[in-house]
JSON list of C-alpha atoms in Angstrom, two decimals:
[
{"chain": "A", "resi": 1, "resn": "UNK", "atom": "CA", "xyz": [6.26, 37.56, -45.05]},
{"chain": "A", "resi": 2, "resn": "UNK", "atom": "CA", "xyz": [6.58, 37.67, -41.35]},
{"chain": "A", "resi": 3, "resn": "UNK", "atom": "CA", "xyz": [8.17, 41.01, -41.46]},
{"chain": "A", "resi": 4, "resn": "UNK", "atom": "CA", "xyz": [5.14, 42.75, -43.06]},
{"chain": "A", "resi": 5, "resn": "UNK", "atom": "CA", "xyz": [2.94, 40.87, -40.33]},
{"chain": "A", "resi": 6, "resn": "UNK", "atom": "CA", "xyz": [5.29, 42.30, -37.82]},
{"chain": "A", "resi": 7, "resn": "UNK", "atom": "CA", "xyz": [5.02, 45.74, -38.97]},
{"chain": "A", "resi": 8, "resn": "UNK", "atom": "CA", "xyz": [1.89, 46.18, -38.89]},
{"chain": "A", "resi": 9, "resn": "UNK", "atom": "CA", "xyz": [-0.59, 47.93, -36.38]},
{"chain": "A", "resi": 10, "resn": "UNK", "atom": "CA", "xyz": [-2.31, 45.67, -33.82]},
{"chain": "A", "resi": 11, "resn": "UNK", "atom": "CA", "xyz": [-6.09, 46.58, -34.77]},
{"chain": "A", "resi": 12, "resn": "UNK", "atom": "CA", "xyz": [-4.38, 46.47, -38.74]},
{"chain": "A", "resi": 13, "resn": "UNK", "atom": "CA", "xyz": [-3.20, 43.20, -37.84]},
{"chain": "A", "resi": 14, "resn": "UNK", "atom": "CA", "xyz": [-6.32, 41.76, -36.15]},
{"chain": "A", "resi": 15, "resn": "UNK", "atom": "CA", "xyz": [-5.09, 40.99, -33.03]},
{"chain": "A", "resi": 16, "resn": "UNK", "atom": "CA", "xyz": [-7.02, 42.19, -29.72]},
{"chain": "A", "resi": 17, "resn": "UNK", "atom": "CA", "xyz": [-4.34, 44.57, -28.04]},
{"chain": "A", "resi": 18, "resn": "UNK", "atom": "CA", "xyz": [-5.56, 43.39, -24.50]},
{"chain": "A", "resi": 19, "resn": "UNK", "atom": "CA", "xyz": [-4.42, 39.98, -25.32]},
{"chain": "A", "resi": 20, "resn": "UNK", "atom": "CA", "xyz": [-0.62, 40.97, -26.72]},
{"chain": "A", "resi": 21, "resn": "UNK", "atom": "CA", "xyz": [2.02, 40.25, -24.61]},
{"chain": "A", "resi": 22, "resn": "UNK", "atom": "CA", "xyz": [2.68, 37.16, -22.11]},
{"chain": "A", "resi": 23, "resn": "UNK", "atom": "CA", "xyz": [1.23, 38.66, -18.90]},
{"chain": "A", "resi": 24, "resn": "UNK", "atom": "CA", "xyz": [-2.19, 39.90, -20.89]},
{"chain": "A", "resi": 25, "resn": "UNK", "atom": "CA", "xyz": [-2.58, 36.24, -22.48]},
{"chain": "A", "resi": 26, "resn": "UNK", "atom": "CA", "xyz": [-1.85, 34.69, -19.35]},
{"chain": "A", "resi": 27, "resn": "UNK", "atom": "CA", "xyz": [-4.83, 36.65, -17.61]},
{"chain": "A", "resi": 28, "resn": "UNK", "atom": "CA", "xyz": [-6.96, 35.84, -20.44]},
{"chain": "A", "resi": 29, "resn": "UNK", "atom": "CA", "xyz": [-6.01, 32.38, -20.61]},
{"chain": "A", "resi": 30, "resn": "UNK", "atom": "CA", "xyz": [-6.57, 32.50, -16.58]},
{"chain": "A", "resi": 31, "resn": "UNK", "atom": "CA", "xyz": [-10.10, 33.55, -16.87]},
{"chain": "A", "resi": 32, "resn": "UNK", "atom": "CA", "xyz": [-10.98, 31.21, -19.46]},
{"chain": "A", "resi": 33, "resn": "UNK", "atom": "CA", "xyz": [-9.84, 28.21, -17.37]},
{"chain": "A", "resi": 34, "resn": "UNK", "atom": "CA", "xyz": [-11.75, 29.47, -14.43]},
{"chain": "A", "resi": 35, "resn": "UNK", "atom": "CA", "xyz": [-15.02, 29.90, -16.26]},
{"chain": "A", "resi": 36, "resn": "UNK", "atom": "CA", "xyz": [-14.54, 26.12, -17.61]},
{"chain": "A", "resi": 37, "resn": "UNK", "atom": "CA", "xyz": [-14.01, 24.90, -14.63]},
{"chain": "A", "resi": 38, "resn": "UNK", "atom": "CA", "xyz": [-16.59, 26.39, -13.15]},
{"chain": "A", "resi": 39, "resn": "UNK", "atom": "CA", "xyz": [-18.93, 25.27, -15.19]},
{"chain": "A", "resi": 40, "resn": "UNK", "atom": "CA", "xyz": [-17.49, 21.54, -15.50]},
{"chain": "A", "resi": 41, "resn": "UNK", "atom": "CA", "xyz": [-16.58, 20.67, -11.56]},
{"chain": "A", "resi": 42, "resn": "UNK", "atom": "CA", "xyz": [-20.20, 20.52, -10.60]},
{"chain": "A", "resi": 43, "resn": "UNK", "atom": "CA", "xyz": [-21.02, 17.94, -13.50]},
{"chain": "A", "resi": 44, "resn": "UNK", "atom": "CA", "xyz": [-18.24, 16.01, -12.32]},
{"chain": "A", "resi": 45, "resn": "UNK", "atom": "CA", "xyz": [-19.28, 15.91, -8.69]},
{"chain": "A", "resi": 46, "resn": "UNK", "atom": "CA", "xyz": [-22.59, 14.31, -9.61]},
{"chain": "A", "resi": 47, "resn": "UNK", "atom": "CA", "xyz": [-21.29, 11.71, -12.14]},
{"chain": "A", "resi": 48, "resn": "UNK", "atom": "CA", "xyz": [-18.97, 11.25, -8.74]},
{"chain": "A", "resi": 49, "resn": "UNK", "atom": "CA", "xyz": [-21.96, 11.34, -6.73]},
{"chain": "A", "resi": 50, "resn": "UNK", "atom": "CA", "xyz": [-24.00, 8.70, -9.27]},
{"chain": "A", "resi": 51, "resn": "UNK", "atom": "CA", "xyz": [-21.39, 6.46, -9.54]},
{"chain": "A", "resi": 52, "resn": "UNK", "atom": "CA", "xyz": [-20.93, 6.13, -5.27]},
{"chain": "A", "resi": 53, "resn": "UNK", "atom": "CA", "xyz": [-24.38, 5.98, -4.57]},
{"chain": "A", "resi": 54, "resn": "UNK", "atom": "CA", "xyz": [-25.02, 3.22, -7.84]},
{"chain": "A", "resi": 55, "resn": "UNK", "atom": "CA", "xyz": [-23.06, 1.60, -5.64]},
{"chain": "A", "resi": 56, "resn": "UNK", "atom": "CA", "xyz": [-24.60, 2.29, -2.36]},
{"chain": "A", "resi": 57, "resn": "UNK", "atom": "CA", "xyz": [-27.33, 1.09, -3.14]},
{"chain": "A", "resi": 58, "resn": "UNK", "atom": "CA", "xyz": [-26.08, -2.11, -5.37]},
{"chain": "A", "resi": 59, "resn": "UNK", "atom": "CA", "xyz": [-27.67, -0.84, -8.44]},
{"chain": "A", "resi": 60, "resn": "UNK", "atom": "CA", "xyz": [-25.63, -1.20, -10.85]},
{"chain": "A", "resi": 61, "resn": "UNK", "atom": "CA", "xyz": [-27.70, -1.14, -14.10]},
{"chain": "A", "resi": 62, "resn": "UNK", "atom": "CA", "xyz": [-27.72, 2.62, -14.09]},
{"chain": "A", "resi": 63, "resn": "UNK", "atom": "CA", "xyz": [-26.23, 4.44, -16.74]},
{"chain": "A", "resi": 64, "resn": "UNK", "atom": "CA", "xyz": [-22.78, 3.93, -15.06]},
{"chain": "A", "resi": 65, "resn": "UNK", "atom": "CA", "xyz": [-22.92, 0.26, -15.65]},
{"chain": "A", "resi": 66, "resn": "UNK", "atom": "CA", "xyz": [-19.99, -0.18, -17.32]},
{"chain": "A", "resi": 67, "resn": "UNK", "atom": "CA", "xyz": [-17.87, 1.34, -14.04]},
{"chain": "A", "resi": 68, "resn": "UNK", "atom": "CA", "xyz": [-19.03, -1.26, -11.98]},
{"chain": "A", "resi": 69, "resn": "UNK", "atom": "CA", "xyz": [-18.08, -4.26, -15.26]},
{"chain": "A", "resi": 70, "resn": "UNK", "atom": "CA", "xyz": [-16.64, -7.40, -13.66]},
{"chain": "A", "resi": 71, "resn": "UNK", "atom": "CA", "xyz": [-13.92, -8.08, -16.23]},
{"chain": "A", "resi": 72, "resn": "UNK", "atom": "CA", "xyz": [-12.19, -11.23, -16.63]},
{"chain": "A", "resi": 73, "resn": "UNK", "atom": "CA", "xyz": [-8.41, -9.65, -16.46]},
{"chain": "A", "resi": 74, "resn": "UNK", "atom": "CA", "xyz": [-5.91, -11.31, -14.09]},
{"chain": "A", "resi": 75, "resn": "UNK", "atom": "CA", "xyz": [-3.81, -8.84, -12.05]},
{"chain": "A", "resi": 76, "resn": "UNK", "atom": "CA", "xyz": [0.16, -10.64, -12.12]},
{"chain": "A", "resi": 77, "resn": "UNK", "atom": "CA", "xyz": [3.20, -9.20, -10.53]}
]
């Protein structure tokens, strides 16, 4: 089975010949990582942002509520 796979062409085989081979998938894989966290690290600065000035400005029935919880848990060495 894996030797008629192997035998095949790349377009025959479905696979995208600038993504065969380690160095080719690594820049793919490279650019995909960069786009998500490109798009992602500015939502995470303002939850960041929320949370510090929630706060701030002692308000803490935003929608972060539940970082600012007072739980009844006991720290013991």
């Amino acid at each position: 089975m894996t030797s008629v796979f192997f035998n095949r062409g790349l377009e025959e085989a479905g696979l995208d010949p600038s993504r065969v081979g380690v160095d080719k998938l690594r820049c793919f894989l490279e650019e995909i990582l960069d786009t998500h966290i490109q798009r992602e690290l500015p939502k995470i600065a303002t939850n960041y942002y929320n949370v510090f000035q929630a706060g701030i400005d002692v308000s803490y029935s935003s929608r972060d509520a539940s970082f600012f919880e007072i739980r009844d848990e006991r720290l013991s060495a």
